[in-house]
Amino acid sequence: MNTIGMSKNPDLTLKHNENSPKAEQLELQRCTSEKKIKDHLRLDWASKEGKIKKSELLNLSKNCIVKKRDQLLTEEEKLKLSGIKDLKARKLKGRIHANKNIRRKTTLKPKKEPSRLADYDPQKKEKKPRVPKTKRQRARVERRNTITTKPLPKQECTYDPCTIMIYKQDYTHLDDCLINQVLRDYNSFVKLTFKNKSGYDLGNIKHYAKRFGIAINQKMIQEEDGFKDKAICAPIKEKLLNYIWKTMNDENNMRTFHQKIKKGYSKLYKFFVGKGNNCEAIKSIMNKRPWWNHHTKNDLLELNFLWTQWKVNSELDKLPSKIPKPIKAEIIEDSGEEVEEPDSSKIMLSSKYCQKFDPEQNLPHGSQKVYNRIECNFNLTNKKSLFMNMKQYYESIGEEPFALLPFTFHIKGGSIDPEFSNFAKYFYEQKEIAEKEKKTQNVWIIKPGENSNRGGGISVSNDFYEIKSLLDNFAMNSKRTCIIQKYIEKPLLINKRKFDIRIFTLLTCYNQGYMKAYFYKEGYLRTSCKEFNLDDLDDNMIHLTNDAVQKHAEEYGKYELANKLSYEDFQKYLDTHHKDKSICFYRDLLPQIRGIITDSFRAVHGKVDPYMRENTFEILGYDFMIDEDFRPYLIEVNTNPCLDRCCPLLSRLIPSMLENSFLLGVDPLFIPQSGFLEGRSMTNELCKENKYELIFDSRIDG
């Protein structure tokens, strides 16, 4: 609380100005001086001053006067008194001393009242600006004038409220978690410095630099290319990356340590990249990290990092696990048989079957390992398992499973399966409705339940006997099961052509049980070559948007480069063709998709990585469709999403996504010694904006 000091001089008296309005003023006078000084103060407690006798003032100390005054104040008056900031006191020839507490800034702001402000109108002398005299001072003023001090502008949606229905609410419980905070601050600092093309925002730069432990000098701000000089950038980028890596390890309960390169080692860690699916892009990313060396053998026992196009169970078995995998329980994903999940409560942990990873131990050279495939990932990537897990999860939380999933039947043994009878009953019910309303054609899509990718084995039909024949032939020639889904007959179209949306996610399973999932903010649309038409169900160029199918069409690339569209292109189409609905893709559609993806990770928690391997991660590709009512549907999840750079959009998006994935999924486990960026020509490649955000944490969502 701000207070006013009082002198023990008997000539100094406190008087109450009776002519003042109810916003009482306190007048300080020094009787022995001809000069009178008046500070008109907006204080409510002045009216109480008369209750303190003058004889008491002479005998009481300053602190006692303050305490006695406080006893006479109400709580409301104390609150108003503590908020006054314009109180000024002066020292006059050592006779009147101001209390030092007056000069302290209070945390409470004054409550402004128009009536009282109208009564109080002090005349304050404006300070004249200081004129720089020396050349150095003038240069400093010029730099300050060129530096903006405004906060970073927030990307606010300028669209009116949309008129479409929102079918899924996004989750926001992890928006302010430590990982997301660090990634946001990291991106803000990168935008302010390395990607800045205008004047530097010194205030915000220092704010973020303080968090990351970066010292900002005048040379960086003064020079136009101050943050593009390698000598300046390298130490800054090292601190940024080390801060992210340490945060990731702390959140996974792992110790952060820096390995030093020993004599005899030209490189510190060994990696191997298998063939297929643009493996050169993976090698390029690893070659940018000078602490890694490419190895010729694909044996994880001799490697620190292994990348393969498809999962190799024998390599997964080489990783230590928290729960031992039973020898007799071999999981065969090619079959449609149900696999009993391990019960950790019934399994006794033994060093005979598993190796416990201690996050506090300092691992020796070459002992840390990571694999880019997660055990039992088929719970997400198999169409059968995805459908069953999502259905079970939505029913457990009391939500309708088929509100965001196509209506689905799982057939195990062809037409003799009891589930096929349920499908037949539902099929004819829908057929009657379609004949009455004449709005739909009761079309269904048949897919393999397991090990299906890039449109393989998919058929579209509205004939019951044709569907039955397809199921019987499939059951006779394969051990796999089938999925029958209701075809989305009224999809949202782009220029009369069908499309779907590809979303990238990163799933990490580290330190034997710490599972986290990240959502990549940038994706793309895949369009079909031919106009949508339900009269021709045999033409895959109409109904399947997979690039593996569309690239064989003559019209491939005729309307869009490689039949790909960015989110920005899609937003322009919505603005042009659905302007009346005021749809913002980033505000109205993408959050719904992100919420469905979060549900998918919640549905498979405990089923994916059941034995809690030491360190595994995986990049997954989610495919979504939107109907004419702007309802999103989850179609499938791909374990081996296409990484080809077949157009300028993907040439920019894919490398950036992979770099971000390795920054979060691999680098925290293999942190190099300091100075790893010195003398490197590609320093900018290791410090880009990271577009991942955490959407699932097993400690919170599990």
XYZ file of C-alpha atoms in Angstrom:
702
model
C 0.000 0.000 0.000
C 1.308 3.432 -0.891
C 1.784 5.676 2.116
C 2.836 9.255 2.858
C 5.587 9.960 5.255
C 5.137 12.715 7.837
C 7.782 14.752 9.605
C 7.936 15.118 13.376
C 8.339 18.895 12.966
C 5.580 20.612 14.993
C 5.207 23.162 12.226
C 4.150 20.433 9.856
C 0.413 19.873 10.145
C -2.136 17.801 8.313
C -5.207 19.722 7.307
C -8.396 18.589 5.627
C -9.537 20.825 2.801
C -13.244 21.304 3.442
C -13.812 23.072 0.100
C -12.828 19.978 -1.905
C -15.503 17.622 -3.292
C -16.137 14.144 -1.906
C -13.034 12.873 -3.678
C -11.122 14.434 -0.752
C -7.703 15.954 -1.219
C -4.801 15.986 1.175
C -2.894 19.252 1.432
C 0.648 19.244 2.667
C 1.905 22.587 3.931
C 5.111 23.707 5.459
C 4.271 26.703 7.672
C 7.830 27.967 8.086
C 8.354 28.291 4.335
C 6.930 31.041 2.123
C 6.619 28.566 -0.765
C 3.594 26.317 -0.524
C 3.544 22.968 -2.231
C 0.257 21.278 -2.945
C -0.204 17.753 -4.322
C -3.876 17.156 -4.934
C -4.401 13.475 -4.331
C -7.448 11.325 -5.007
C -7.615 9.673 -1.602
C -10.747 8.576 0.182
C -9.107 8.350 3.584
C -8.551 12.126 3.857
C -11.971 12.500 5.434
C -10.866 10.224 8.251
C -7.825 12.349 9.067
C -9.699 14.562 11.469
C -10.066 11.668 13.874
C -6.334 11.685 14.580
C -5.466 14.366 17.122
C -2.540 16.718 16.586
C -1.062 15.810 19.965
C -0.967 12.189 18.919
C 0.889 13.073 15.731
C 3.737 14.634 17.679
C 4.301 11.549 19.800
C 3.744 8.832 17.217
C 6.317 7.649 14.738
C 5.682 7.565 11.008
C 4.912 3.815 10.951
C 2.507 4.163 13.863
C 0.632 6.912 12.042
C 0.310 4.680 9.019
C -0.996 1.783 11.119
C -3.487 4.016 12.922
C -4.659 5.435 9.614
C -5.121 1.944 8.209
C -7.338 1.001 11.143
C -9.756 3.750 10.151
C -9.998 2.641 6.523
C -12.516 0.225 5.088
C -11.440 -2.628 2.817
C -12.767 -0.776 -0.226
C -10.793 2.345 0.673
C -7.617 0.318 1.201
C -8.026 -1.249 -2.221
C -8.437 2.136 -3.908
C -5.537 3.595 -1.972
C -3.202 0.754 -2.977
C -3.993 1.314 -6.648
C -2.920 4.929 -6.848
C 0.173 5.283 -8.995
C 0.347 9.008 -9.669
C 1.441 9.896 -6.130
C 4.593 12.019 -6.143
C 6.651 13.238 -3.210
C 9.569 15.616 -3.103
C 12.326 16.289 -0.672
C 12.376 19.943 0.393
C 15.602 21.013 2.134
C 15.550 17.915 4.291
C 12.411 19.089 6.152
C 9.785 16.973 4.392
C 10.743 13.384 3.660
C 8.735 11.172 1.316
C 8.217 7.559 2.138
C 10.248 5.335 -0.194
C 7.311 2.987 -0.635
C 5.585 5.677 -2.713
C 8.002 5.138 -5.575
C 7.389 1.431 -5.809
C 5.096 0.234 -8.536
C 1.981 -1.419 -7.219
C 0.544 -4.542 -8.713
C -3.038 -3.320 -8.549
C -4.187 -0.905 -11.209
C -6.318 2.086 -10.202
C -10.003 1.662 -10.702
C -10.909 4.523 -13.000
C -14.169 6.293 -12.286
C -15.347 8.974 -14.738
C -16.860 11.179 -12.049
C -13.670 11.326 -10.009
C -11.433 11.767 -13.009
C -13.473 14.752 -14.056
C -12.851 16.383 -10.689
C -9.140 15.732 -10.800
C -7.234 17.437 -13.584
C -3.626 18.087 -12.510
C -1.366 20.079 -14.750
C 1.701 18.037 -15.468
C 4.718 19.386 -17.210
C 5.665 17.347 -20.230
C 9.264 16.223 -20.331
C 11.264 17.450 -23.263
C 12.784 14.697 -25.369
C 16.461 14.179 -24.834
C 18.462 15.423 -27.801
C 21.304 13.065 -28.729
C 24.601 14.888 -28.746
C 27.235 12.417 -29.780
C 27.381 10.358 -32.967
C 26.984 7.155 -30.991
C 23.819 8.416 -29.296
C 22.311 9.483 -32.628
C 23.001 6.040 -34.111
C 21.324 4.410 -31.128
C 18.207 6.546 -31.595
C 18.044 5.639 -35.275
C 18.214 1.923 -34.448
C 15.435 2.290 -31.901
C 13.246 4.004 -34.459
C 13.699 1.107 -36.898
C 12.938 -1.567 -34.294
C 9.314 -2.397 -33.693
C 8.188 -3.146 -30.148
C 4.712 -4.466 -30.912
C 3.903 -8.078 -29.956
C 3.727 -10.759 -32.595
C 0.466 -10.494 -34.536
C -1.912 -13.368 -33.914
C -3.448 -15.098 -36.879
C -7.072 -14.320 -36.258
C -9.805 -15.690 -38.468
C -11.472 -12.922 -40.454
C -14.402 -15.086 -41.533
C -17.905 -14.666 -40.201
C -19.353 -17.505 -38.111
C -19.941 -20.491 -40.356
C -23.416 -21.814 -41.097
C -22.410 -25.491 -41.274
C -22.824 -28.004 -38.460
C -19.806 -28.904 -36.340
C -19.856 -32.672 -35.829
C -16.731 -33.056 -33.682
C -15.226 -30.773 -31.061
C -11.465 -30.546 -30.904
C -9.528 -31.257 -27.713
C -7.662 -28.345 -26.127
C -6.338 -29.961 -22.936
C -2.766 -30.149 -24.306
C -2.609 -26.684 -25.869
C -0.627 -25.270 -22.948
C 1.482 -28.332 -22.154
C 5.242 -27.856 -21.940
C 6.059 -29.417 -25.331
C 3.541 -27.279 -27.217
C 4.683 -24.150 -25.382
C 8.311 -24.802 -26.287
C 7.456 -25.507 -29.934
C 5.391 -22.317 -30.166
C 8.172 -20.216 -28.639
C 10.706 -21.902 -30.901
C 8.634 -21.043 -33.984
C 8.136 -17.467 -32.801
C 11.864 -16.955 -32.294
C 12.631 -18.435 -35.732
C 10.115 -16.087 -37.368
C 11.514 -13.066 -35.539
C 15.136 -13.790 -36.429
C 16.050 -16.273 -39.153
C 12.928 -15.736 -41.271
C 12.535 -12.032 -40.609
C 12.762 -9.762 -43.649
C 11.826 -6.452 -41.997
C 12.978 -4.567 -38.894
C 13.853 -6.695 -35.876
C 11.471 -6.731 -32.918
C 14.019 -6.310 -30.142
C 11.526 -6.610 -27.302
C 10.072 -9.934 -28.410
C 13.439 -11.305 -29.501
C 14.875 -10.715 -26.033
C 11.766 -12.221 -24.454
C 12.134 -15.525 -26.308
C 15.931 -15.461 -26.154
C 15.767 -15.333 -22.365
C 13.758 -18.550 -22.295
C 16.220 -20.401 -24.500
C 19.276 -18.972 -22.723
C 20.480 -17.011 -25.766
C 22.486 -13.800 -25.396
C 21.437 -11.121 -27.905
C 24.043 -8.478 -28.715
C 23.736 -5.251 -30.664
C 25.618 -6.646 -33.646
C 22.799 -9.077 -34.393
C 20.179 -6.348 -34.323
C 22.240 -3.597 -35.921
C 23.259 -5.463 -39.058
C 20.651 -6.231 -41.677
C 21.807 -9.846 -42.028
C 22.778 -10.255 -38.385
C 20.875 -13.515 -37.954
C 22.116 -14.939 -41.243
C 25.801 -14.911 -40.373
C 27.043 -18.468 -39.722
C 29.278 -17.382 -36.870
C 26.264 -15.870 -35.108
C 23.638 -18.405 -36.142
C 25.419 -21.628 -35.243
C 25.573 -21.095 -31.439
C 21.994 -19.778 -31.396
C 20.640 -22.752 -33.315
C 22.500 -25.176 -31.101
C 20.849 -23.714 -28.021
C 17.425 -23.775 -29.662
C 17.740 -27.403 -30.703
C 19.258 -28.502 -27.403
C 16.406 -26.847 -25.528
C 13.812 -28.746 -27.596
C 15.676 -32.033 -27.227
C 16.031 -31.613 -23.478
C 12.315 -30.838 -23.191
C 11.404 -33.952 -25.164
C 13.617 -36.118 -22.965
C 12.281 -34.586 -19.765
C 8.708 -35.263 -20.864
C 9.666 -38.880 -21.636
C 11.502 -39.236 -18.310
C 14.819 -39.714 -20.060
C 18.139 -38.227 -19.118
C 19.696 -35.789 -21.576
C 23.387 -36.340 -22.143
C 25.853 -35.248 -24.804
C 28.089 -37.891 -26.288
C 31.630 -36.880 -27.080
C 33.338 -38.243 -30.149
C 36.161 -40.514 -29.052
C 39.410 -41.057 -30.833
C 39.076 -43.572 -33.607
C 35.477 -42.615 -34.382
C 34.982 -40.447 -37.455
C 31.236 -40.484 -36.769
C 29.431 -41.142 -33.523
C 26.275 -43.052 -34.504
C 25.389 -45.565 -37.237
C 22.206 -45.706 -39.311
C 20.787 -47.785 -42.141
C 17.970 -46.850 -44.548
C 16.206 -49.622 -46.451
C 15.049 -49.331 -50.046
C 11.657 -48.073 -51.162
C 9.303 -45.090 -50.721
C 11.782 -42.314 -51.469
C 14.546 -43.690 -49.258
C 16.911 -41.061 -50.683
C 14.973 -38.363 -48.824
C 15.636 -40.161 -45.531
C 19.329 -40.545 -46.341
C 19.541 -36.860 -47.209
C 18.110 -35.880 -43.840
C 20.515 -38.146 -41.962
C 23.509 -36.907 -43.966
C 22.769 -33.356 -42.782
C 23.551 -34.517 -39.258
C 27.352 -34.738 -39.039
C 27.253 -37.029 -36.001
C 25.686 -39.869 -38.046
C 27.392 -42.359 -40.357
C 25.669 -44.545 -42.967
C 26.151 -48.278 -42.298
C 25.990 -51.083 -44.865
C 24.204 -53.702 -42.727
C 20.557 -53.595 -41.719
C 21.085 -55.393 -38.417
C 19.758 -53.333 -35.520
C 22.265 -54.960 -33.165
C 25.034 -53.114 -35.015
C 23.063 -49.901 -35.569
C 21.701 -46.984 -33.614
C 18.888 -46.179 -36.047
C 17.103 -48.414 -38.558
C 14.611 -47.214 -41.191
C 12.641 -49.760 -43.242
C 9.718 -49.359 -45.599
C 7.787 -52.160 -43.912
C 7.887 -53.438 -40.351
C 10.317 -56.277 -39.603
C 9.256 -58.097 -36.435
C 12.642 -59.755 -36.022
C 14.264 -56.318 -35.713
C 11.677 -55.221 -33.163
C 12.509 -58.245 -31.032
C 16.065 -56.935 -30.711
C 14.861 -53.904 -28.768
C 14.608 -54.202 -24.969
C 11.043 -54.305 -23.623
C 9.405 -53.665 -20.285
C 6.954 -56.557 -20.657
C 8.460 -59.810 -21.990
C 6.926 -61.134 -25.179
C 5.795 -64.759 -24.717
C 7.710 -67.155 -26.939
C 4.610 -69.062 -28.045
C 2.510 -65.970 -28.710
C 3.608 -65.060 -32.219
C 1.455 -62.338 -33.706
C 0.659 -63.083 -37.334
C -0.808 -59.965 -38.888
C -1.491 -61.541 -42.256
C -4.298 -63.615 -40.776
C -7.566 -62.220 -39.536
C -7.340 -64.028 -36.207
C -7.775 -62.124 -33.000
C -4.617 -61.804 -30.920
C -4.816 -61.883 -27.150
C -3.070 -58.850 -25.721
C -0.535 -59.333 -22.941
C -1.736 -58.667 -19.422
C 1.022 -56.765 -17.685
C -0.499 -57.455 -14.274
C -0.001 -61.218 -14.735
C 3.500 -61.082 -16.151
C 6.505 -61.099 -13.845
C 9.252 -58.914 -15.157
C 12.513 -60.775 -15.495
C 15.890 -59.871 -16.938
C 15.761 -63.212 -18.701
C 13.113 -61.911 -21.083
C 13.598 -58.158 -21.147
C 16.163 -55.482 -20.496
C 14.999 -52.644 -18.287
C 16.034 -49.230 -19.573
C 17.203 -46.885 -16.865
C 16.651 -43.259 -17.933
C 19.273 -42.069 -15.454
C 22.140 -44.142 -16.806
C 24.698 -42.627 -19.139
C 24.662 -45.012 -22.065
C 27.973 -46.072 -23.601
C 28.853 -45.443 -27.193
C 26.542 -47.211 -29.646
C 24.088 -48.739 -27.144
C 21.096 -46.440 -27.769
C 18.787 -47.731 -30.535
C 15.615 -46.597 -32.299
C 13.445 -48.162 -35.019
C 10.932 -46.390 -37.272
C 8.232 -49.053 -36.855
C 6.007 -49.606 -33.810
C 4.989 -53.049 -32.658
C 1.330 -54.004 -33.249
C 0.737 -50.908 -35.356
C -1.887 -52.931 -37.249
C -4.375 -51.811 -34.583
C -4.326 -48.484 -36.410
C -3.253 -49.297 -39.948
C -5.400 -52.373 -40.662
C -8.880 -51.357 -41.779
C -10.446 -54.153 -39.750
C -8.598 -53.321 -36.530
C -9.106 -49.576 -36.958
C -12.854 -50.055 -37.361
C -13.139 -52.390 -34.361
C -11.009 -50.213 -32.057
C -12.786 -46.991 -32.995
C -16.208 -48.630 -32.621
C -15.289 -50.003 -29.215
C -13.906 -46.645 -28.057
C -16.897 -44.556 -29.163
C -19.332 -47.016 -27.585
C -17.378 -46.874 -24.314
C -17.733 -43.081 -24.125
C -21.374 -43.103 -25.237
C -20.950 -41.699 -28.755
C -22.271 -43.012 -32.054
C -19.388 -44.777 -33.882
C -20.761 -44.207 -37.368
C -21.227 -40.473 -36.976
C -17.607 -40.006 -38.069
C -16.912 -43.436 -39.614
C -18.594 -44.995 -42.659
C -21.121 -47.678 -41.709
C -19.009 -50.853 -41.663
C -19.322 -54.645 -41.520
C -16.412 -56.997 -40.855
C -16.679 -60.320 -42.744
C -14.265 -63.121 -41.775
C -15.230 -66.167 -43.869
C -17.149 -64.994 -46.899
C -20.930 -65.363 -47.160
C -21.019 -68.131 -44.529
C -19.998 -65.684 -41.818
C -22.906 -64.790 -39.458
C -21.987 -61.124 -39.853
C -22.832 -61.411 -43.549
C -26.465 -62.111 -42.606
C -26.541 -58.830 -40.701
C -25.111 -57.084 -43.736
C -27.735 -58.670 -46.035
C -30.554 -57.485 -43.786
C -29.193 -53.939 -43.629
C -28.473 -53.935 -47.376
C -32.101 -54.602 -48.330
C -33.378 -52.092 -45.784
C -31.241 -49.398 -47.384
C -32.283 -50.554 -50.839
C -35.965 -49.982 -50.024
C -35.188 -46.519 -48.683
C -33.170 -45.698 -51.800
C -35.995 -46.815 -54.108
C -38.557 -44.716 -52.247
C -36.523 -41.527 -51.928
C -34.651 -41.941 -55.215
C -31.774 -39.918 -53.789
C -29.239 -42.688 -53.217
C -28.226 -45.881 -54.984
C -27.172 -48.035 -52.004
C -23.528 -48.263 -53.086
C -20.964 -50.202 -51.014
C -17.186 -50.447 -51.105
C -15.345 -53.716 -50.380
C -11.800 -53.578 -48.965
C -9.262 -56.088 -47.612
C -9.292 -56.043 -43.824
C -5.508 -56.382 -43.443
C -2.310 -55.435 -45.247
C -3.956 -53.187 -47.815
C -2.267 -50.088 -49.145
C -2.469 -47.685 -52.105
C -5.909 -48.833 -53.298
C -5.065 -52.514 -53.685
C -7.970 -55.005 -53.727
C -10.740 -52.385 -53.473
C -14.056 -52.759 -55.352
C -17.233 -50.648 -55.547
C -20.678 -52.180 -56.132
C -24.408 -51.773 -55.468
C -25.388 -55.326 -56.458
C -25.897 -57.753 -53.565
C -24.927 -60.898 -55.474
C -21.836 -59.252 -56.894
C -20.761 -58.308 -53.371
C -21.411 -61.870 -52.187
C -19.332 -63.290 -55.033
C -16.453 -60.919 -54.261
C -16.447 -61.992 -50.613
C -16.496 -65.709 -51.425
C -13.666 -65.415 -53.940
C -11.642 -63.386 -51.498
C -12.175 -65.912 -48.681
C -11.221 -68.792 -50.981
C -7.967 -67.261 -52.235
C -6.764 -65.458 -49.122
C -6.622 -65.872 -45.365
C -7.404 -62.203 -44.865
C -10.793 -60.833 -43.860
C -12.920 -58.186 -45.600
C -14.429 -54.839 -44.729
C -17.724 -53.713 -46.316
C -18.354 -49.989 -45.901
C -21.221 -47.772 -46.959
C -19.986 -45.686 -49.846
C -20.199 -41.912 -49.366
C -22.585 -41.237 -52.238
C -22.740 -37.475 -51.774
C -19.166 -36.332 -51.199
C -18.000 -32.751 -51.313
C -16.539 -32.193 -54.782
C -13.904 -29.895 -56.231
C -14.881 -28.904 -59.746
C -17.191 -31.956 -59.895
C -14.366 -34.328 -58.938
C -13.861 -36.415 -55.817
C -11.011 -35.748 -53.368
C -9.658 -36.799 -49.986
C -7.346 -35.158 -47.434
C -3.986 -36.593 -46.393
C -2.894 -35.786 -42.830
C 0.504 -36.666 -41.340
C 0.985 -37.679 -37.715
C 3.978 -38.777 -35.655
C 3.624 -41.499 -33.017
C 6.500 -42.012 -30.562
C 6.876 -44.814 -27.993
C 9.950 -44.095 -25.876
C 11.470 -45.224 -22.618
C 9.239 -48.284 -22.377
C 5.756 -46.885 -21.960
C 5.805 -43.158 -22.795
C 3.534 -42.838 -25.833
C 2.946 -39.481 -27.517
C 1.243 -38.489 -30.770
C 1.796 -35.322 -32.798
C -0.405 -33.700 -35.438
C 1.255 -32.073 -38.458
C -0.493 -28.810 -39.283
C 0.132 -28.924 -43.030
C -1.257 -31.556 -45.395
C -2.646 -31.773 -48.898
C -5.643 -32.853 -50.969
C -5.630 -35.669 -53.534
C -8.085 -35.277 -56.402
C -9.422 -37.725 -58.966
C -8.945 -37.297 -62.698
C -12.556 -37.801 -63.802
C -15.841 -36.212 -62.786
C -17.802 -37.951 -60.075
C -20.494 -40.293 -61.400
C -22.283 -43.193 -59.667
C -23.440 -44.698 -62.952
C -19.972 -46.127 -63.571
C -18.819 -47.994 -60.455
C -16.031 -49.921 -62.177
C -13.869 -46.915 -63.042
C -11.329 -46.477 -60.252
C -10.243 -43.139 -61.714
C -13.573 -41.769 -60.480
C -13.854 -43.384 -57.056
C -10.275 -43.900 -55.785
C -8.027 -40.893 -55.179
C -4.876 -42.873 -54.302
C -1.875 -41.598 -56.197
C -0.876 -45.171 -57.043
C -4.162 -45.439 -58.987
C -4.518 -41.942 -60.430
C -1.005 -41.665 -61.866
C -1.902 -44.234 -64.545
C -4.750 -42.108 -65.930
C -4.329 -40.061 -69.096
C -5.785 -36.997 -67.345
C -3.298 -37.212 -64.470
C -2.029 -33.703 -63.734
C -4.439 -32.084 -66.192
C -6.335 -30.014 -63.606
C -3.779 -29.812 -60.774
C -0.087 -30.570 -60.684
C 0.089 -34.288 -59.840
C -3.562 -34.052 -58.740
C -2.525 -32.318 -55.500
C -3.924 -29.227 -53.792
C -2.723 -27.363 -50.721
C -4.895 -26.230 -47.836
C -4.665 -22.685 -49.158
C -5.946 -23.770 -52.571
C -8.842 -25.569 -50.929
C -9.689 -22.463 -48.904
C -9.805 -20.394 -52.092
C -12.208 -22.915 -53.600
C -14.455 -22.704 -50.530
C -14.389 -18.911 -50.675
C -15.464 -18.990 -54.304
C -18.037 -21.804 -54.420
C -19.359 -21.810 -50.819
C -19.053 -18.164 -49.905
C -22.508 -18.039 -48.311
C -21.469 -20.587 -45.654
C -18.421 -18.579 -44.429
C -16.316 -21.713 -44.052
C -12.771 -21.361 -42.783
C -10.930 -24.643 -43.268
C -8.455 -23.962 -40.457
C -11.215 -22.980 -38.018
C -14.191 -25.167 -38.955
C -12.916 -28.373 -40.605
C -9.312 -29.038 -39.588
C -10.012 -28.973 -35.810
C -12.699 -31.634 -36.307
C -10.199 -33.806 -38.165
C -7.644 -33.289 -35.403
C -10.210 -34.351 -32.804
C -10.981 -37.593 -34.668
C -7.261 -38.373 -34.912
C -6.918 -37.841 -31.162
C -9.761 -40.311 -30.634
C -7.951 -42.888 -32.767
C -4.858 -42.727 -30.552
C -6.978 -42.999 -27.430
C -8.716 -46.029 -28.919
C -5.479 -47.969 -29.473
C -3.568 -46.984 -26.351
C -2.401 -50.175 -24.682
C -2.804 -52.138 -27.917
C -0.088 -50.397 -29.905
C 3.376 -51.173 -28.492
C 1.930 -53.693 -25.981
C 5.341 -54.896 -24.750
C 6.641 -51.340 -24.296
C 9.753 -51.476 -26.433
C 12.611 -49.142 -25.650
C 12.489 -46.600 -28.505
C 10.228 -46.761 -31.564
C 8.398 -44.179 -33.633
C 6.330 -44.084 -36.805
C 5.041 -41.563 -39.338
C 1.397 -42.296 -40.189
C -0.805 -41.014 -43.004
C -4.494 -40.403 -42.213
C -7.047 -40.155 -45.033
C -10.286 -38.206 -44.581
C -13.272 -37.464 -46.791
C -15.919 -34.744 -46.441
C -19.524 -35.104 -47.584
C -21.758 -32.409 -49.027
C -22.885 -31.456 -45.498
C -19.218 -30.849 -44.560
C -19.124 -33.843 -42.227
C -15.601 -35.364 -41.990
C -15.139 -39.148 -42.193
C -12.054 -41.129 -41.226
C -11.370 -43.525 -44.118
C -8.092 -45.240 -43.230
C -4.650 -44.931 -41.647
C -1.498 -45.814 -43.615
C 1.651 -47.244 -42.075
C 3.736 -46.421 -45.137
C 2.445 -43.070 -46.453
C 3.766 -42.010 -49.818
C 6.850 -39.776 -49.530
C 7.335 -39.099 -53.236
C 7.966 -35.497 -54.278
C 5.980 -35.529 -57.513
C 5.050 -31.826 -57.558
C 6.297 -28.500 -56.149
C 3.830 -28.718 -53.257
C 5.135 -32.084 -52.065
C 8.738 -31.096 -52.831
C 8.349 -28.486 -50.117
C 5.994 -30.304 -47.738
C 7.544 -33.793 -47.548
C 11.151 -32.757 -46.676
C 9.874 -30.275 -44.103
C 7.609 -32.888 -42.515
C 10.420 -35.445 -42.380
C 12.844 -32.920 -40.889
C 10.316 -32.009 -38.214
C 9.682 -35.696 -37.516
C 13.371 -36.443 -36.997
C 13.773 -33.349 -34.826
C 11.196 -34.745 -32.387
C 11.495 -38.476 -32.955
C 15.217 -39.212 -33.392
C 17.432 -36.286 -32.401
C 16.515 -36.172 -28.671
C 17.938 -39.690 -28.286
C 21.250 -38.858 -29.982
C 22.326 -35.373 -28.949
C 25.786 -34.474 -30.280
C 28.479 -32.550 -28.489
C 28.483 -28.768 -28.599
C 29.760 -27.085 -31.725
C 28.177 -29.596 -34.087
C 27.019 -26.814 -36.435
C 30.326 -25.009 -36.726
C 31.651 -24.952 -40.257
C 28.536 -26.535 -41.714
C 27.208 -25.091 -44.968
C 23.631 -26.208 -44.308
C 23.003 -24.636 -40.938
C 19.653 -23.245 -42.074
C 18.396 -26.758 -42.797
C 18.499 -27.653 -39.112
C 16.422 -24.741 -37.844
C 13.092 -24.518 -39.614
C 9.635 -23.850 -38.294
C 8.238 -26.954 -36.612
C 4.604 -27.617 -37.536
C 3.953 -30.495 -35.174
C 1.779 -30.135 -32.090
C 1.200 -32.656 -29.328
C -2.363 -34.054 -29.334
C -1.978 -37.242 -27.271
C 0.044 -38.003 -24.137
C -0.319 -41.419 -22.527
C 0.267 -39.933 -19.072
C -2.846 -37.769 -19.494
C -4.998 -39.459 -22.140
C -4.076 -43.084 -21.478
